[in-house]
């Protein structure tokens, strides 16, 4: 069939692009519901209004809305095989049991000038599940439990990260936890929450505490890197890190399944 006469190429492109893009906007902001109306009185509503393309948009405005969703809010990274956890290491799941990761990071407002944002993560394996038995229904149930334990008033709970190591091993149940905390009470609180997700009873005898003599408050030394004076990495500094998201790595599945995401960058099986 021939194209209609007087077809405006930009108008056609704009119309198709707007429809396809706004579907992605709706998916990203699905926590606002199907009956959402444009508004700017809430933070999420204001963001969705800013992202949503309209028929009156010019090409530069459309480009700005695209950049806001894809680059600033991170939607463009949602389907990429990227590093979701800490920068230092990434433990690839082995064949067998799915692994649940929990990621924490420092609030931007609390990061001291001249220092980098601190983060932390911990994980355990679902020993009662395999890549063949795990289902979306089971994952959604786990996500709901995580939300109830790690999210309060739509914000993640806080762990005070410190120089002490709190090790909790229970291999049969899938736990080899290493929590860097400032106090035993803080670390054990997180450990107990992780154990609760598999109905595992906390056993004080399984806890090992390592307290280094080295200070974590002294100013870091400097070193020469590529001809420039650079500060060495701080030794286990103390700071509050907040729970951001939890995701499930399933052997044989290319991308992780995000269970809970308080950042709204990756989505999640349950809304925060």
PDB file of C-alpha atoms in Angstrom:
ATOM      1  CA  UNK A   1       0.000   0.000   0.000  1.00  0.00           C
ATOM      2  CA  UNK A   2       1.338   3.404  -0.991  1.00  0.00           C
ATOM      3  CA  UNK A   3       2.099   6.041   1.594  1.00  0.00           C
ATOM      4  CA  UNK A   4      -0.550   8.745   2.131  1.00  0.00           C
ATOM      5  CA  UNK A   5      -0.128  11.973   0.202  1.00  0.00           C
ATOM      6  CA  UNK A   6       1.390  14.954   2.006  1.00  0.00           C
ATOM      7  CA  UNK A   7       2.881  12.649   4.663  1.00  0.00           C
ATOM      8  CA  UNK A   8       5.142  14.706   6.884  1.00  0.00           C
ATOM      9  CA  UNK A   9       8.219  12.614   7.652  1.00  0.00           C
ATOM     10  CA  UNK A  10       9.000  14.417  10.926  1.00  0.00           C
ATOM     11  CA  UNK A  11       5.399  14.354  12.097  1.00  0.00           C
ATOM     12  CA  UNK A  12       5.203  10.624  11.397  1.00  0.00           C
ATOM     13  CA  UNK A  13       8.526   9.945  13.114  1.00  0.00           C
ATOM     14  CA  UNK A  14       7.539  12.125  16.071  1.00  0.00           C
ATOM     15  CA  UNK A  15       4.218  10.328  16.484  1.00  0.00           C
ATOM     16  CA  UNK A  16       5.707   6.823  16.317  1.00  0.00           C
ATOM     17  CA  UNK A  17       8.647   7.753  18.527  1.00  0.00           C
ATOM     18  CA  UNK A  18       6.374   9.363  21.123  1.00  0.00           C
ATOM     19  CA  UNK A  19       4.134   6.306  21.339  1.00  0.00           C
ATOM     20  CA  UNK A  20       7.009   3.845  21.691  1.00  0.00           C
ATOM     21  CA  UNK A  21       8.948   6.014  24.134  1.00  0.00           C
ATOM     22  CA  UNK A  22       5.961   6.706  26.376  1.00  0.00           C
ATOM     23  CA  UNK A  23       5.382   2.964  26.690  1.00  0.00           C
ATOM     24  CA  UNK A  24       8.837   2.717  28.205  1.00  0.00           C
ATOM     25  CA  UNK A  25       8.073   5.664  30.474  1.00  0.00           C
ATOM     26  CA  UNK A  26       4.924   3.899  31.670  1.00  0.00           C
ATOM     27  CA  UNK A  27       6.906   0.722  32.367  1.00  0.00           C
ATOM     28  CA  UNK A  28       9.572   2.612  34.318  1.00  0.00           C
ATOM     29  CA  UNK A  29       6.957   4.399  36.416  1.00  0.00           C
ATOM     30  CA  UNK A  30       4.545   1.455  36.713  1.00  0.00           C
ATOM     31  CA  UNK A  31       4.528   1.897  40.498  1.00  0.00           C
ATOM     32  CA  UNK A  32       2.358   5.003  39.938  1.00  0.00           C
ATOM     33  CA  UNK A  33      -0.462   2.844  38.557  1.00  0.00           C
ATOM     34  CA  UNK A  34      -2.373   2.598  35.281  1.00  0.00           C
ATOM     35  CA  UNK A  35      -4.673   5.538  36.062  1.00  0.00           C
ATOM     36  CA  UNK A  36      -1.885   8.048  36.729  1.00  0.00           C
ATOM     37  CA  UNK A  37      -2.529  11.628  35.642  1.00  0.00           C
ATOM     38  CA  UNK A  38       0.264  14.175  34.987  1.00  0.00           C
ATOM     39  CA  UNK A  39       1.214  16.089  38.139  1.00  0.00           C
ATOM     40  CA  UNK A  40       4.305  17.643  39.709  1.00  0.00           C
ATOM     41  CA  UNK A  41       3.367  17.577  43.392  1.00  0.00           C
ATOM     42  CA  UNK A  42       5.267  14.345  44.126  1.00  0.00           C
ATOM     43  CA  UNK A  43       8.861  13.516  43.234  1.00  0.00           C
ATOM     44  CA  UNK A  44       7.961  10.455  41.131  1.00  0.00           C
ATOM     45  CA  UNK A  45       5.028  12.240  39.512  1.00  0.00           C
ATOM     46  CA  UNK A  46       7.213  15.203  38.626  1.00  0.00           C
ATOM     47  CA  UNK A  47       9.812  12.919  37.039  1.00  0.00           C
ATOM     48  CA  UNK A  48       7.205  11.063  35.002  1.00  0.00           C
ATOM     49  CA  UNK A  49       5.683  14.315  33.795  1.00  0.00           C
ATOM     50  CA  UNK A  50       9.134  15.519  32.738  1.00  0.00           C
ATOM     51  CA  UNK A  51       9.848  12.263  30.882  1.00  0.00           C
ATOM     52  CA  UNK A  52       6.507  11.911  29.066  1.00  0.00           C
ATOM     53  CA  UNK A  53       6.583  13.144  25.465  1.00  0.00           C
ATOM     54  CA  UNK A  54       3.703  15.196  24.089  1.00  0.00           C
ATOM     55  CA  UNK A  55       2.505  16.074  20.597  1.00  0.00           C
ATOM     56  CA  UNK A  56       3.681  19.661  21.080  1.00  0.00           C
ATOM     57  CA  UNK A  57       7.320  18.674  21.757  1.00  0.00           C
ATOM     58  CA  UNK A  58      10.036  19.924  19.445  1.00  0.00           C
ATOM     59  CA  UNK A  59      12.973  17.688  18.534  1.00  0.00           C
ATOM     60  CA  UNK A  60      15.286  19.254  21.195  1.00  0.00           C
ATOM     61  CA  UNK A  61      12.617  18.779  23.896  1.00  0.00           C
ATOM     62  CA  UNK A  62      12.143  15.150  22.848  1.00  0.00           C
ATOM     63  CA  UNK A  63      15.905  14.661  23.078  1.00  0.00           C
ATOM     64  CA  UNK A  64      15.960  16.131  26.592  1.00  0.00           C
ATOM     65  CA  UNK A  65      13.157  13.843  27.767  1.00  0.00           C
ATOM     66  CA  UNK A  66      14.979  10.863  26.262  1.00  0.00           C
ATOM     67  CA  UNK A  67      18.223  11.812  27.997  1.00  0.00           C
ATOM     68  CA  UNK A  68      16.470  12.301  31.322  1.00  0.00           C
ATOM     69  CA  UNK A  69      14.968   8.796  31.266  1.00  0.00           C
ATOM     70  CA  UNK A  70      17.832   6.868  29.673  1.00  0.00           C
ATOM     71  CA  UNK A  71      20.919   8.606  31.048  1.00  0.00           C
ATOM     72  CA  UNK A  72      19.985  10.495  34.200  1.00  0.00           C
ATOM     73  CA  UNK A  73      17.458   8.005  35.601  1.00  0.00           C
ATOM     74  CA  UNK A  74      19.342   5.019  34.195  1.00  0.00           C
ATOM     75  CA  UNK A  75      16.647   3.290  32.111  1.00  0.00           C
ATOM     76  CA  UNK A  76      19.175   2.705  29.346  1.00  0.00           C
ATOM     77  CA  UNK A  77      21.148   0.374  31.604  1.00  0.00           C
ATOM     78  CA  UNK A  78      18.170  -1.811  32.493  1.00  0.00           C
ATOM     79  CA  UNK A  79      18.803  -4.484  29.865  1.00  0.00           C
ATOM     80  CA  UNK A  80      22.579  -4.439  29.812  1.00  0.00           C
ATOM     81  CA  UNK A  81      24.857  -7.006  31.379  1.00  0.00           C
ATOM     82  CA  UNK A  82      26.539  -4.585  33.780  1.00  0.00           C
ATOM     83  CA  UNK A  83      28.074  -4.714  37.231  1.00  0.00           C
ATOM     84  CA  UNK A  84      25.278  -4.101  39.731  1.00  0.00           C
ATOM     85  CA  UNK A  85      27.266  -4.512  42.936  1.00  0.00           C
ATOM     86  CA  UNK A  86      30.501  -3.199  44.388  1.00  0.00           C
ATOM     87  CA  UNK A  87      33.294  -2.118  42.084  1.00  0.00           C
ATOM     88  CA  UNK A  88      35.956  -4.256  43.725  1.00  0.00           C
ATOM     89  CA  UNK A  89      34.596  -7.717  42.958  1.00  0.00           C
ATOM     90  CA  UNK A  90      31.756  -9.706  41.463  1.00  0.00           C
ATOM     91  CA  UNK A  91      31.118 -13.300  42.427  1.00  0.00           C
ATOM     92  CA  UNK A  92      29.692 -15.193  39.452  1.00  0.00           C
ATOM     93  CA  UNK A  93      27.096 -17.782  40.481  1.00  0.00           C
ATOM     94  CA  UNK A  94      28.089 -21.411  40.031  1.00  0.00           C
ATOM     95  CA  UNK A  95      25.865 -24.103  38.615  1.00  0.00           C
ATOM     96  CA  UNK A  96      23.237 -25.025  41.128  1.00  0.00           C
ATOM     97  CA  UNK A  97      21.603 -22.693  43.591  1.00  0.00           C
ATOM     98  CA  UNK A  98      20.410 -19.129  42.873  1.00  0.00           C
ATOM     99  CA  UNK A  99      22.171 -16.335  44.758  1.00  0.00           C
ATOM    100  CA  UNK A 100      20.508 -13.319  46.360  1.00  0.00           C
ATOM    101  CA  UNK A 101      22.537 -10.093  46.456  1.00  0.00           C
ATOM    102  CA  UNK A 102      21.912  -7.066  48.687  1.00  0.00           C
ATOM    103  CA  UNK A 103      23.492  -3.744  47.787  1.00  0.00           C
ATOM    104  CA  UNK A 104      23.980  -0.778  50.150  1.00  0.00           C
ATOM    105  CA  UNK A 105      25.486   2.636  49.420  1.00  0.00           C
ATOM    106  CA  UNK A 106      26.091   5.939  51.149  1.00  0.00           C
ATOM    107  CA  UNK A 107      23.642   8.813  50.711  1.00  0.00           C
ATOM    108  CA  UNK A 108      25.141  11.410  48.373  1.00  0.00           C
ATOM    109  CA  UNK A 109      24.487  14.206  50.889  1.00  0.00           C
ATOM    110  CA  UNK A 110      26.654  12.477  53.517  1.00  0.00           C
ATOM    111  CA  UNK A 111      29.728  11.989  51.319  1.00  0.00           C
ATOM    112  CA  UNK A 112      32.534  14.253  52.542  1.00  0.00           C
ATOM    113  CA  UNK A 113      34.185  16.507  49.980  1.00  0.00           C
ATOM    114  CA  UNK A 114      37.190  14.887  48.376  1.00  0.00           C
ATOM    115  CA  UNK A 115      36.055  11.340  49.210  1.00  0.00           C
ATOM    116  CA  UNK A 116      34.190   8.722  47.213  1.00  0.00           C
ATOM    117  CA  UNK A 117      30.834   7.207  48.056  1.00  0.00           C
ATOM    118  CA  UNK A 118      31.070   4.069  50.191  1.00  0.00           C
ATOM    119  CA  UNK A 119      29.084   0.940  49.446  1.00  0.00           C
ATOM    120  CA  UNK A 120      28.641  -2.580  50.751  1.00  0.00           C
ATOM    121  CA  UNK A 121      27.029  -5.801  49.702  1.00  0.00           C
ATOM    122  CA  UNK A 122      26.274  -9.244  51.024  1.00  0.00           C
ATOM    123  CA  UNK A 123      24.705 -12.369  49.603  1.00  0.00           C
ATOM    124  CA  UNK A 124      23.503 -15.887  50.288  1.00  0.00           C
ATOM    125  CA  UNK A 125      22.388 -18.869  48.234  1.00  0.00           C
ATOM    126  CA  UNK A 126      18.942 -20.403  48.141  1.00  0.00           C
ATOM    127  CA  UNK A 127      19.913 -23.952  49.011  1.00  0.00           C
ATOM    128  CA  UNK A 128      16.340 -25.215  48.701  1.00  0.00           C
ATOM    129  CA  UNK A 129      16.134 -23.992  45.091  1.00  0.00           C
ATOM    130  CA  UNK A 130      17.939 -24.642  41.826  1.00  0.00           C
ATOM    131  CA  UNK A 131      17.812 -22.866  38.489  1.00  0.00           C
ATOM    132  CA  UNK A 132      15.133 -25.398  37.495  1.00  0.00           C
ATOM    133  CA  UNK A 133      12.867 -25.062  40.540  1.00  0.00           C
ATOM    134  CA  UNK A 134      12.963 -21.300  41.105  1.00  0.00           C
ATOM    135  CA  UNK A 135       9.924 -19.518  39.640  1.00  0.00           C
ATOM    136  CA  UNK A 136       8.716 -15.948  39.350  1.00  0.00           C
ATOM    137  CA  UNK A 137       6.078 -16.664  41.977  1.00  0.00           C
ATOM    138  CA  UNK A 138       8.720 -17.811  44.467  1.00  0.00           C
ATOM    139  CA  UNK A 139      10.930 -14.860  43.596  1.00  0.00           C
ATOM    140  CA  UNK A 140       8.029 -12.453  44.132  1.00  0.00           C
ATOM    141  CA  UNK A 141       7.342 -13.960  47.569  1.00  0.00           C
ATOM    142  CA  UNK A 142      11.010 -13.507  48.463  1.00  0.00           C
ATOM    143  CA  UNK A 143      10.905  -9.929  47.168  1.00  0.00           C
ATOM    144  CA  UNK A 144       7.928  -9.133  49.390  1.00  0.00           C
ATOM    145  CA  UNK A 145       9.761 -10.495  52.445  1.00  0.00           C
ATOM    146  CA  UNK A 146      12.849  -8.447  51.571  1.00  0.00           C
ATOM    147  CA  UNK A 147      10.744  -5.306  51.222  1.00  0.00           C
ATOM    148  CA  UNK A 148       9.157  -5.877  54.626  1.00  0.00           C
ATOM    149  CA  UNK A 149      12.545  -6.366  56.318  1.00  0.00           C
ATOM    150  CA  UNK A 150      14.789  -3.906  54.488  1.00  0.00           C
ATOM    151  CA  UNK A 151      12.494  -1.025  53.464  1.00  0.00           C
ATOM    152  CA  UNK A 152      10.799   1.421  55.814  1.00  0.00           C
ATOM    153  CA  UNK A 153       8.659   4.301  54.506  1.00  0.00           C
ATOM    154  CA  UNK A 154       9.977   3.638  50.973  1.00  0.00           C
ATOM    155  CA  UNK A 155      13.591   4.004  52.088  1.00  0.00           C
ATOM    156  CA  UNK A 156      16.157   1.298  52.714  1.00  0.00           C
ATOM    157  CA  UNK A 157      17.360   0.545  56.219  1.00  0.00           C
ATOM    158  CA  UNK A 158      20.777   1.831  57.286  1.00  0.00           C
ATOM    159  CA  UNK A 159      23.852  -0.186  58.210  1.00  0.00           C
ATOM    160  CA  UNK A 160      26.714   1.650  59.892  1.00  0.00           C
ATOM    161  CA  UNK A 161      29.709   0.320  58.013  1.00  0.00           C
ATOM    162  CA  UNK A 162      32.990   0.154  59.928  1.00  0.00           C
ATOM    163  CA  UNK A 163      36.371  -1.546  60.140  1.00  0.00           C
ATOM    164  CA  UNK A 164      35.268  -4.631  62.102  1.00  0.00           C
ATOM    165  CA  UNK A 165      34.460  -7.857  60.283  1.00  0.00           C
ATOM    166  CA  UNK A 166      31.490  -9.927  61.385  1.00  0.00           C
ATOM    167  CA  UNK A 167      31.622 -13.368  59.792  1.00  0.00           C
ATOM    168  CA  UNK A 168      28.666 -15.723  59.862  1.00  0.00           C
ATOM    169  CA  UNK A 169      29.053 -19.096  58.164  1.00  0.00           C
ATOM    170  CA  UNK A 170      26.330 -21.694  57.764  1.00  0.00           C
ATOM    171  CA  UNK A 171      27.303 -23.517  54.599  1.00  0.00           C
ATOM    172  CA  UNK A 172      24.411 -25.974  54.634  1.00  0.00           C
ATOM    173  CA  UNK A 173      21.950 -23.077  54.577  1.00  0.00           C
ATOM    174  CA  UNK A 174      23.890 -21.121  51.946  1.00  0.00           C
ATOM    175  CA  UNK A 175      25.358 -18.421  54.215  1.00  0.00           C
ATOM    176  CA  UNK A 176      28.941 -17.204  54.108  1.00  0.00           C
ATOM    177  CA  UNK A 177      28.326 -13.672  55.306  1.00  0.00           C
ATOM    178  CA  UNK A 178      31.036 -11.073  55.771  1.00  0.00           C
ATOM    179  CA  UNK A 179      29.614  -7.834  57.150  1.00  0.00           C
ATOM    180  CA  UNK A 180      31.831  -4.814  57.810  1.00  0.00           C
ATOM    181  CA  UNK A 181      30.210  -3.015  60.698  1.00  0.00           C
ATOM    182  CA  UNK A 182      30.888  -0.487  63.412  1.00  0.00           C
ATOM    183  CA  UNK A 183      29.153  -2.413  66.195  1.00  0.00           C
ATOM    184  CA  UNK A 184      28.153  -6.032  66.736  1.00  0.00           C
ATOM    185  CA  UNK A 185      24.513  -5.046  67.260  1.00  0.00           C
ATOM    186  CA  UNK A 186      24.370  -3.287  63.873  1.00  0.00           C
ATOM    187  CA  UNK A 187      25.947  -6.188  61.997  1.00  0.00           C
ATOM    188  CA  UNK A 188      23.934  -8.892  63.757  1.00  0.00           C
ATOM    189  CA  UNK A 189      20.696  -7.037  63.004  1.00  0.00           C
ATOM    190  CA  UNK A 190      21.411  -7.300  59.268  1.00  0.00           C
ATOM    191  CA  UNK A 191      22.590 -10.908  59.607  1.00  0.00           C
ATOM    192  CA  UNK A 192      19.371 -11.885  61.388  1.00  0.00           C
ATOM    193  CA  UNK A 193      17.278 -10.257  58.655  1.00  0.00           C
ATOM    194  CA  UNK A 194      19.153 -12.231  55.996  1.00  0.00           C
ATOM    195  CA  UNK A 195      18.670 -15.470  57.940  1.00  0.00           C
ATOM    196  CA  UNK A 196      14.979 -14.745  58.406  1.00  0.00           C
ATOM    197  CA  UNK A 197      14.493 -14.812  54.633  1.00  0.00           C
ATOM    198  CA  UNK A 198      15.134 -18.572  54.654  1.00  0.00           C
ATOM    199  CA  UNK A 199      13.651 -19.239  58.089  1.00  0.00           C
ATOM    200  CA  UNK A 200      17.129 -19.975  59.463  1.00  0.00           C
ATOM    201  CA  UNK A 201      17.636 -19.571  63.216  1.00  0.00           C
ATOM    202  CA  UNK A 202      20.466 -17.290  64.306  1.00  0.00           C
ATOM    203  CA  UNK A 203      23.239 -19.132  66.170  1.00  0.00           C
ATOM    204  CA  UNK A 204      25.647 -16.980  68.179  1.00  0.00           C
ATOM    205  CA  UNK A 205      28.256 -19.760  67.993  1.00  0.00           C
ATOM    206  CA  UNK A 206      28.536 -19.280  64.242  1.00  0.00           C
ATOM    207  CA  UNK A 207      29.534 -15.613  64.564  1.00  0.00           C
ATOM    208  CA  UNK A 208      33.212 -14.667  64.331  1.00  0.00           C
ATOM    209  CA  UNK A 209      34.384 -11.115  64.995  1.00  0.00           C
ATOM    210  CA  UNK A 210      37.652  -9.689  63.693  1.00  0.00           C
ATOM    211  CA  UNK A 211      38.714  -6.309  65.100  1.00  0.00           C
ATOM    212  CA  UNK A 212      41.853  -4.911  63.412  1.00  0.00           C
ATOM    213  CA  UNK A 213      44.240  -2.808  65.478  1.00  0.00           C
ATOM    214  CA  UNK A 214      44.809  -0.446  62.568  1.00  0.00           C
ATOM    215  CA  UNK A 215      42.968   2.869  62.843  1.00  0.00           C
ATOM    216  CA  UNK A 216      40.400   3.785  60.242  1.00  0.00           C
ATOM    217  CA  UNK A 217      40.250   7.479  61.162  1.00  0.00           C
ATOM    218  CA  UNK A 218      43.760   8.580  60.209  1.00  0.00           C
ATOM    219  CA  UNK A 219      44.229  10.582  57.040  1.00  0.00           C
ATOM    220  CA  UNK A 220      45.122   8.363  54.076  1.00  0.00           C
ATOM    221  CA  UNK A 221      48.676   8.423  52.782  1.00  0.00           C
ATOM    222  CA  UNK A 222      49.505   9.673  49.314  1.00  0.00           C
ATOM    223  CA  UNK A 223      51.193   7.929  46.424  1.00  0.00           C
ATOM    224  CA  UNK A 224      52.357   8.853  42.927  1.00  0.00           C
ATOM    225  CA  UNK A 225      50.102   7.466  40.194  1.00  0.00           C
ATOM    226  CA  UNK A 226      50.915   8.281  36.589  1.00  0.00           C
ATOM    227  CA  UNK A 227      52.969  11.273  37.640  1.00  0.00           C
ATOM    228  CA  UNK A 228      50.350  12.716  39.977  1.00  0.00           C
ATOM    229  CA  UNK A 229      50.041  12.677  43.751  1.00  0.00           C
ATOM    230  CA  UNK A 230      46.996  10.601  44.694  1.00  0.00           C
ATOM    231  CA  UNK A 231      45.535   9.634  48.056  1.00  0.00           C
ATOM    232  CA  UNK A 232      45.584   5.944  48.872  1.00  0.00           C
ATOM    233  CA  UNK A 233      42.301   4.176  49.495  1.00  0.00           C
ATOM    234  CA  UNK A 234      40.942   4.746  53.001  1.00  0.00           C
ATOM    235  CA  UNK A 235      41.100   1.796  55.370  1.00  0.00           C
ATOM    236  CA  UNK A 236      37.539   0.652  56.089  1.00  0.00           C
ATOM    237  CA  UNK A 237      36.123   4.083  56.990  1.00  0.00           C
ATOM    238  CA  UNK A 238      32.996   4.390  59.120  1.00  0.00           C
ATOM    239  CA  UNK A 239      29.844   5.652  57.411  1.00  0.00           C
ATOM    240  CA  UNK A 240      26.141   4.937  57.124  1.00  0.00           C
ATOM    241  CA  UNK A 241      25.212   2.937  54.038  1.00  0.00           C
ATOM    242  CA  UNK A 242      21.596   2.500  53.025  1.00  0.00           C
ATOM    243  CA  UNK A 243      19.959  -0.547  51.428  1.00  0.00           C
ATOM    244  CA  UNK A 244      19.333   0.217  47.760  1.00  0.00           C
ATOM    245  CA  UNK A 245      18.266  -2.977  46.050  1.00  0.00           C
ATOM    246  CA  UNK A 246      18.291  -6.757  46.057  1.00  0.00           C
ATOM    247  CA  UNK A 247      18.537  -8.983  43.030  1.00  0.00           C
ATOM    248  CA  UNK A 248      18.589 -12.667  42.232  1.00  0.00           C
ATOM    249  CA  UNK A 249      21.278 -14.326  40.130  1.00  0.00           C
ATOM    250  CA  UNK A 250      20.089 -17.559  38.571  1.00  0.00           C
ATOM    251  CA  UNK A 251      22.641 -19.891  36.946  1.00  0.00           C
ATOM    252  CA  UNK A 252      21.935 -20.117  33.228  1.00  0.00           C
ATOM    253  CA  UNK A 253      20.051 -16.808  33.107  1.00  0.00           C
ATOM    254  CA  UNK A 254      21.961 -13.940  31.491  1.00  0.00           C
ATOM    255  CA  UNK A 255      20.406 -11.058  33.446  1.00  0.00           C
ATOM    256  CA  UNK A 256      19.618 -10.894  37.158  1.00  0.00           C
ATOM    257  CA  UNK A 257      16.073 -10.670  38.458  1.00  0.00           C
ATOM    258  CA  UNK A 258      15.625  -7.509  40.483  1.00  0.00           C
ATOM    259  CA  UNK A 259      13.508  -8.199  43.521  1.00  0.00           C
ATOM    260  CA  UNK A 260      13.348  -4.825  45.281  1.00  0.00           C
ATOM    261  CA  UNK A 261      14.786  -1.527  44.032  1.00  0.00           C
ATOM    262  CA  UNK A 262      14.540   1.651  46.088  1.00  0.00           C
ATOM    263  CA  UNK A 263      16.458   3.605  43.409  1.00  0.00           C
ATOM    264  CA  UNK A 264      13.815   2.880  40.734  1.00  0.00           C
ATOM    265  CA  UNK A 265      16.627   2.379  38.189  1.00  0.00           C
ATOM    266  CA  UNK A 266      16.225  -1.338  37.608  1.00  0.00           C
ATOM    267  CA  UNK A 267      12.620  -1.959  38.579  1.00  0.00           C
ATOM    268  CA  UNK A 268      11.656  -4.828  40.848  1.00  0.00           C
ATOM    269  CA  UNK A 269       9.136  -7.616  41.238  1.00  0.00           C
ATOM    270  CA  UNK A 270       7.423  -5.661  44.007  1.00  0.00           C
ATOM    271  CA  UNK A 271       6.923  -1.905  44.144  1.00  0.00           C
ATOM    272  CA  UNK A 272       8.524   0.039  46.967  1.00  0.00           C
TER     273      UNK A 272
END
